[in-house]
């Protein structure tokens, strides 16, 4: 079953307007003429093979890097290096937009899990009591109480991911950017995360998730965008339409042929792993 459409997605207020964006690293192209529009309250999934430019695009939406061509607006204002040098704009933007990195090690820096989660609320200028309450609530929601005194850099990959997620949720941003949020999570934690994303969108948050996981896309997306290996937008539309477009998914290397063993006989067939969170096949 596809995700039921969230009516607030129809409100159409622009969160991000990306216009003909290009991005080149010193030695590699990462985005080539990408235009897209993300409305308030939508859950958008960005699909693409390794190296197609998903993380680069999310970093741009978070104002961590800036286009080498084209432009980006966030909440109607230009999202530029200069704009973010303004303390007021930067503070408000960082409060409104939260980013959970693909690589948790790049996100975690505090001596304990508790400090990591409390960091955001502390910098929002909340009272010590409110910081404590918000940190405790977030620890509880993510089931991290038993790790509260541990140093984040000693945790397992999945535990680190949860702490990174907690540190962002504790700020209460209205827009959440998730980069490969389910990578490395066990099935129970993955299904918890899917429920969490559905709750966030039901509460009116805007969620942009970069992934190669078609099951995750089927479970959470209102709309899907596909980045091709040429770093251009290869397709975009309602989740059910895009996830049913076998040609598009094959071209973008999101489904593939690989060998299976059935009854001792090895053979190839196209493979998509496209099940939703109820276990229903989608192709
Ligand atoms: N810091 C960097 N310096 C140079 N090139 C980079 C850097 N980061 C990414 N690239 C290149 O930019 C392109 C897009 O990378 P990006 O990380 O955005 O892809 P992705 O779609 O997130 O891939 P993955 O699925 O592996 O996470 C790739 O060709 C990559 O090699
Ligand atoms: Mg990536």
Short mmCIF file of C-alpha atoms and ligand atoms in Angstrom, two decimals:
data_model
loop_
_atom_site.label_atom_id
_atom_site.label_comp_id
_atom_site.label_asym_id
_atom_site.label_seq_id
_atom_site.Cartn_x
_atom_site.Cartn_y
_atom_site.Cartn_z
CA UNK A 1 0.00 0.00 0.00
CA UNK A 2 1.34 3.43 -0.89
CA UNK A 3 1.45 6.19 1.66
CA UNK A 4 -1.94 7.93 1.91
CA UNK A 5 -1.69 11.42 0.49
CA UNK A 6 -1.30 14.11 3.09
CA UNK A 7 -3.82 16.89 2.47
CA UNK A 8 -1.47 19.52 3.83
CA UNK A 9 0.75 18.71 0.82
CA UNK A 10 -1.86 20.62 -1.16
CA UNK A 11 -1.15 23.84 0.71
CA UNK A 12 1.56 24.53 -1.88
CA UNK A 13 3.57 27.10 0.13
CA UNK A 14 7.11 26.87 -1.20
CA UNK A 15 9.70 25.43 1.13
CA UNK A 16 12.40 24.97 -1.52
CA UNK A 17 12.58 26.30 -5.06
CA UNK A 18 15.57 24.85 -6.89
CA UNK A 19 16.17 26.44 -10.27
CA UNK A 20 18.57 24.95 -12.85
CA UNK A 21 21.10 24.11 -10.18
CA UNK A 22 24.56 22.90 -11.09
CA UNK A 23 27.23 21.71 -8.73
CA UNK A 24 30.80 20.71 -9.49
CA UNK A 25 33.32 19.50 -6.96
CA UNK A 26 36.91 20.23 -7.89
CA UNK A 27 37.25 16.94 -9.73
CA UNK A 28 33.67 15.76 -10.34
CA UNK A 29 30.25 16.93 -11.53
CA UNK A 30 27.52 16.24 -8.98
CA UNK A 31 24.39 18.09 -10.23
CA UNK A 32 23.62 19.27 -13.72
CA UNK A 33 20.66 21.58 -14.32
CA UNK A 34 18.34 20.29 -11.58
CA UNK A 35 15.06 22.17 -11.00
CA UNK A 36 12.51 21.20 -8.40
CA UNK A 37 9.90 22.59 -6.06
CA UNK A 38 9.08 21.30 -2.60
CA UNK A 39 5.86 22.43 -0.89
CA UNK A 40 5.15 22.71 2.80
CA UNK A 41 3.91 19.45 4.32
CA UNK A 42 5.09 17.18 1.52
CA UNK A 43 7.08 14.00 1.96
CA UNK A 44 9.42 13.91 -1.00
CA UNK A 45 11.81 11.06 -1.70
CA UNK A 46 14.90 11.62 -3.78
CA UNK A 47 15.97 8.39 -5.44
CA UNK A 48 19.23 7.86 -7.30
CA UNK A 49 22.07 5.41 -7.73
CA UNK A 50 25.43 5.84 -5.93
CA UNK A 51 27.13 9.05 -6.99
CA UNK A 52 24.04 10.52 -8.71
CA UNK A 53 24.12 13.62 -6.46
CA UNK A 54 21.53 12.98 -3.70
CA UNK A 55 23.76 13.97 -0.77
CA UNK A 56 25.05 16.99 -2.69
CA UNK A 57 21.48 18.18 -3.25
CA UNK A 58 20.52 17.70 0.42
CA UNK A 59 23.65 19.58 1.55
CA UNK A 60 22.56 22.40 -0.73
CA UNK A 61 19.02 22.42 0.67
CA UNK A 62 20.64 22.72 4.11
CA UNK A 63 22.80 25.67 3.02
CA UNK A 64 26.05 23.80 3.66
CA UNK A 65 27.24 24.20 0.07
CA UNK A 66 26.04 26.54 -2.67
CA UNK A 67 25.26 26.00 -6.35
CA UNK A 68 28.01 26.65 -8.90
CA UNK A 69 25.17 27.51 -11.32
CA UNK A 70 21.44 28.26 -10.94
CA UNK A 71 19.79 29.24 -7.65
CA UNK A 72 17.96 27.98 -4.57
CA UNK A 73 15.29 29.67 -2.51
CA UNK A 74 14.17 28.52 0.92
CA UNK A 75 10.87 29.86 2.32
CA UNK A 76 10.83 32.38 -0.53
CA UNK A 77 14.28 33.88 0.20
CA UNK A 78 17.55 33.28 -1.66
CA UNK A 79 19.60 30.59 0.11
CA UNK A 80 23.08 31.98 -0.46
CA UNK A 81 26.37 32.17 1.38
CA UNK A 82 25.75 35.90 1.92
CA UNK A 83 22.22 35.39 3.26
CA UNK A 84 23.47 32.82 5.77
CA UNK A 85 26.18 35.21 6.99
CA UNK A 86 23.31 37.23 8.46
CA UNK A 87 22.97 35.92 12.00
CA UNK A 88 19.20 36.40 12.17
CA UNK A 89 18.57 34.60 8.89
CA UNK A 90 21.01 31.84 9.72
CA UNK A 91 19.52 31.28 13.20
CA UNK A 92 15.98 31.14 11.85
CA UNK A 93 16.96 28.86 8.94
CA UNK A 94 18.87 26.44 11.22
CA UNK A 95 15.83 26.30 13.52
CA UNK A 96 13.44 25.59 10.65
CA UNK A 97 15.52 23.04 8.74
CA UNK A 98 17.18 19.95 10.26
CA UNK A 99 19.53 17.59 8.43
CA UNK A 100 20.39 14.02 9.41
CA UNK A 101 23.63 13.22 7.56
CA UNK A 102 24.34 10.00 5.68
CA UNK A 103 27.51 9.65 7.76
CA UNK A 104 26.66 9.96 11.47
CA UNK A 105 30.35 10.34 12.39
CA UNK A 106 30.31 13.71 10.60
CA UNK A 107 27.37 14.83 12.75
CA UNK A 108 28.25 13.73 16.29
CA UNK A 109 30.77 15.64 18.38
CA UNK A 110 29.62 15.73 22.03
CA UNK A 111 31.14 13.82 24.97
CA UNK A 112 27.87 12.03 25.82
CA UNK A 113 24.62 11.13 24.09
CA UNK A 114 22.76 13.40 26.51
CA UNK A 115 24.98 16.38 25.61
CA UNK A 116 24.59 15.61 21.93
CA UNK A 117 20.80 15.77 22.13
CA UNK A 118 20.77 18.77 24.50
CA UNK A 119 23.09 20.80 22.24
CA UNK A 120 20.37 22.05 19.85
CA UNK A 121 17.81 22.98 22.54
CA UNK A 122 20.57 24.77 24.54
CA UNK A 123 21.35 26.92 21.52
CA UNK A 124 17.68 27.76 20.99
CA UNK A 125 17.95 29.77 24.20
CA UNK A 126 15.51 27.59 26.19
CA UNK A 127 15.57 27.59 29.98
CA UNK A 128 17.65 24.82 31.64
CA UNK A 129 14.39 23.09 32.72
CA UNK A 130 13.02 23.17 29.17
CA UNK A 131 16.32 21.88 27.75
CA UNK A 132 16.24 19.02 30.24
CA UNK A 133 12.62 18.17 29.47
CA UNK A 134 13.10 18.27 25.72
CA UNK A 135 16.26 16.17 25.92
CA UNK A 136 14.59 13.59 28.17
CA UNK A 137 11.53 13.43 25.90
CA UNK A 138 13.69 12.89 22.83
CA UNK A 139 15.80 10.22 24.56
CA UNK A 140 12.57 8.48 25.50
CA UNK A 141 10.93 8.71 22.05
CA UNK A 142 13.98 7.15 20.41
CA UNK A 143 14.57 4.59 23.16
CA UNK A 144 18.04 5.90 23.91
CA UNK A 145 17.82 6.24 27.71
CA UNK A 146 20.28 3.39 28.30
CA UNK A 147 22.90 5.14 26.15
CA UNK A 148 22.59 8.59 27.76
CA UNK A 149 26.04 8.62 29.40
CA UNK A 150 27.89 6.89 26.56
CA UNK A 151 30.20 8.80 24.21
CA UNK A 152 28.57 8.85 20.76
CA UNK A 153 31.82 7.81 19.05
CA UNK A 154 31.75 4.49 20.95
CA UNK A 155 28.31 3.52 19.70
CA UNK A 156 27.40 1.09 16.91
CA UNK A 157 26.51 2.49 13.48
CA UNK A 158 22.75 2.11 14.03
CA UNK A 159 22.94 3.60 17.53
CA UNK A 160 24.86 6.57 16.15
CA UNK A 161 22.20 7.06 13.49
CA UNK A 162 19.48 7.16 16.17
CA UNK A 163 21.45 9.69 18.23
CA UNK A 164 21.99 11.87 15.15
CA UNK A 165 18.26 11.68 14.45
CA UNK A 166 17.47 12.55 18.09
CA UNK A 167 19.82 15.56 18.03
CA UNK A 168 17.94 16.96 15.03
CA UNK A 169 14.42 16.13 16.27
CA UNK A 170 15.19 17.84 19.60
CA UNK A 171 15.39 21.17 17.76
CA UNK A 172 11.83 20.65 16.44
CA UNK A 173 12.48 21.78 12.85
CA UNK A 174 9.54 22.14 10.45
CA UNK A 175 11.60 20.70 7.57
CA UNK A 176 13.60 17.49 7.92
CA UNK A 177 16.25 16.35 5.48
CA UNK A 178 17.16 12.66 5.84
CA UNK A 179 20.11 11.21 3.94
CA UNK A 180 19.86 7.40 3.70
CA UNK A 181 18.09 7.24 7.07
CA UNK A 182 17.53 3.47 7.04
CA UNK A 183 21.02 2.42 5.91
CA UNK A 184 22.49 0.10 8.52
CA UNK A 185 19.36 -0.09 10.69
CA UNK A 186 17.93 -3.43 11.88
CA UNK A 187 14.38 -4.26 10.67
CA UNK A 188 12.70 -3.19 13.92
CA UNK A 189 14.52 0.15 13.97
CA UNK A 190 13.80 0.63 10.28
CA UNK A 191 10.08 0.13 10.79
CA UNK A 192 10.20 2.46 13.80
CA UNK A 193 11.83 5.10 11.61
CA UNK A 194 9.20 4.69 8.90
CA UNK A 195 6.44 5.20 11.49
CA UNK A 196 8.28 8.23 12.82
CA UNK A 197 8.53 9.81 9.36
CA UNK A 198 4.80 9.14 8.79
CA UNK A 199 4.02 10.80 12.13
CA UNK A 200 6.18 13.79 11.23
CA UNK A 201 4.36 14.30 7.93
CA UNK A 202 0.99 13.75 9.59
CA UNK A 203 1.97 16.55 11.98
CA UNK A 204 2.52 18.84 8.97
CA UNK A 205 6.32 18.67 8.75
CA UNK A 206 8.03 18.73 5.38
CA UNK A 207 10.30 15.72 4.89
CA UNK A 208 12.88 15.23 2.13
CA UNK A 209 14.53 11.82 2.16
CA UNK A 210 17.41 10.72 -0.07
CA UNK A 211 17.61 6.97 -0.49
CA UNK A 212 18.05 4.07 -2.90
CA UNK A 213 15.56 2.02 -0.89
CA UNK A 214 12.42 1.62 -2.99
CA UNK A 215 10.56 0.04 -0.07
CA UNK A 216 11.22 3.11 2.04
CA UNK A 217 10.09 5.34 -0.82
CA UNK A 218 6.84 3.38 -1.21
CA UNK A 219 6.19 3.64 2.52
CA UNK A 220 6.76 7.36 3.05
CA UNK A 221 6.64 9.32 -0.22
CA UNK A 222 3.90 11.61 -1.52
CA UNK A 223 6.16 12.47 -4.42
CA UNK A 224 9.32 10.89 -5.81
CA UNK A 225 12.15 12.49 -7.74
CA UNK A 226 14.73 10.40 -9.54
CA UNK A 227 18.28 11.61 -10.11
CA UNK A 228 20.00 9.89 -13.01
CA UNK A 229 23.64 8.88 -13.17
CA UNK A 230 24.14 11.89 -15.46
CA UNK A 231 23.30 14.06 -12.38
CA UNK A 232 20.11 15.34 -14.02
CA UNK A 233 16.51 14.83 -12.91
CA UNK A 234 15.38 11.69 -14.76
CA UNK A 235 11.77 11.71 -13.54
CA UNK A 236 9.44 13.22 -11.01
CA UNK A 237 5.84 12.62 -10.00
CA UNK A 238 3.41 10.96 -7.60
CA UNK A 239 5.04 8.10 -5.73
CA UNK A 240 2.82 5.37 -7.21
CA UNK A 241 3.49 6.55 -10.78
CA UNK A 242 7.27 6.81 -10.46
CA UNK A 243 7.65 3.60 -8.45
CA UNK A 244 5.62 1.79 -11.09
CA UNK A 245 7.80 3.07 -13.94
CA UNK A 246 10.07 0.07 -14.48
CA UNK A 247 11.90 1.63 -17.46
CA UNK A 248 12.78 4.73 -15.46
CA UNK A 249 13.95 2.71 -12.45
CA UNK A 250 16.07 0.43 -14.67
CA UNK A 251 17.64 3.38 -16.51
CA UNK A 252 18.45 5.11 -13.21
CA UNK A 253 20.00 1.86 -11.90
CA UNK A 254 17.51 1.57 -9.06
CA UNK A 255 16.48 -1.93 -10.10
CA UNK A 256 18.80 -4.43 -11.70
CA UNK A 257 19.33 -8.02 -12.81
CA UNK A 258 21.19 -10.20 -10.41
CA UNK A 259 21.55 -13.90 -9.81
CA UNK A 260 19.22 -15.80 -7.47
CA UNK A 261 19.25 -19.35 -6.31
CA UNK A 262 15.83 -20.96 -6.40
CA UNK A 263 15.77 -24.70 -5.74
CA UNK A 264 19.49 -24.96 -6.47
CA UNK A 265 19.12 -23.41 -9.94
CA UNK A 266 20.92 -20.11 -10.40
CA UNK A 267 19.35 -17.65 -12.82
CA UNK A 268 18.94 -13.92 -13.45
CA UNK A 269 15.81 -11.83 -13.26
CA UNK A 270 15.09 -8.14 -12.74
CA UNK A 271 15.06 -7.35 -9.08
CA UNK A 272 13.68 -4.41 -7.22
CA UNK A 273 13.16 -5.26 -3.53
CA UNK A 274 10.07 -3.10 -3.93
CA UNK A 275 7.92 -4.01 -0.97
CA UNK A 276 6.11 -1.58 1.24
CA UNK A 277 6.16 -1.69 5.03
CA UNK A 278 3.26 -4.17 5.01
CA UNK A 279 5.38 -6.53 2.92
CA UNK A 280 3.27 -6.07 -0.23
CA UNK A 281 5.13 -6.35 -3.52
CA UNK A 282 5.02 -3.29 -5.77
CA UNK A 283 6.16 -4.67 -9.12
N1 LIG B 1 33.69 16.06 -1.28
C1 LIG B 1 33.71 15.67 -2.56
N2 LIG B 1 34.75 15.96 -3.37
C2 LIG B 1 34.77 15.58 -4.68
N3 LIG B 1 33.76 14.91 -5.26
C3 LIG B 1 32.70 14.59 -4.50
C4 LIG B 1 32.62 14.94 -3.12
N4 LIG B 1 31.43 14.49 -2.63
C5 LIG B 1 30.82 13.88 -3.66
N5 LIG B 1 31.57 13.94 -4.79
C6 LIG B 1 31.22 13.40 -6.11
O1 LIG B 1 29.99 14.00 -6.52
C7 LIG B 1 29.12 13.04 -7.10
C8 LIG B 1 27.81 13.00 -6.32
O2 LIG B 1 28.07 12.55 -5.01
P1 LIG B 1 26.95 12.42 -3.89
O3 LIG B 1 27.64 12.09 -2.63
O4 LIG B 1 26.10 13.63 -3.93
O5 LIG B 1 26.12 11.17 -4.45
P2 LIG B 1 24.96 10.31 -3.77
O6 LIG B 1 23.85 10.23 -4.77
O7 LIG B 1 24.65 10.84 -2.43
O8 LIG B 1 25.66 8.86 -3.66
P3 LIG B 1 25.48 7.69 -2.54
O9 LIG B 1 24.25 6.92 -2.92
O10 LIG B 1 26.71 6.86 -2.73
O11 LIG B 1 25.40 8.32 -1.19
C9 LIG B 1 29.89 11.71 -7.10
O12 LIG B 1 30.45 11.52 -8.36
C10 LIG B 1 30.96 11.92 -6.06
O13 LIG B 1 32.14 11.22 -6.41
MG1 LIG B 2 24.77 10.07 -0.55
#
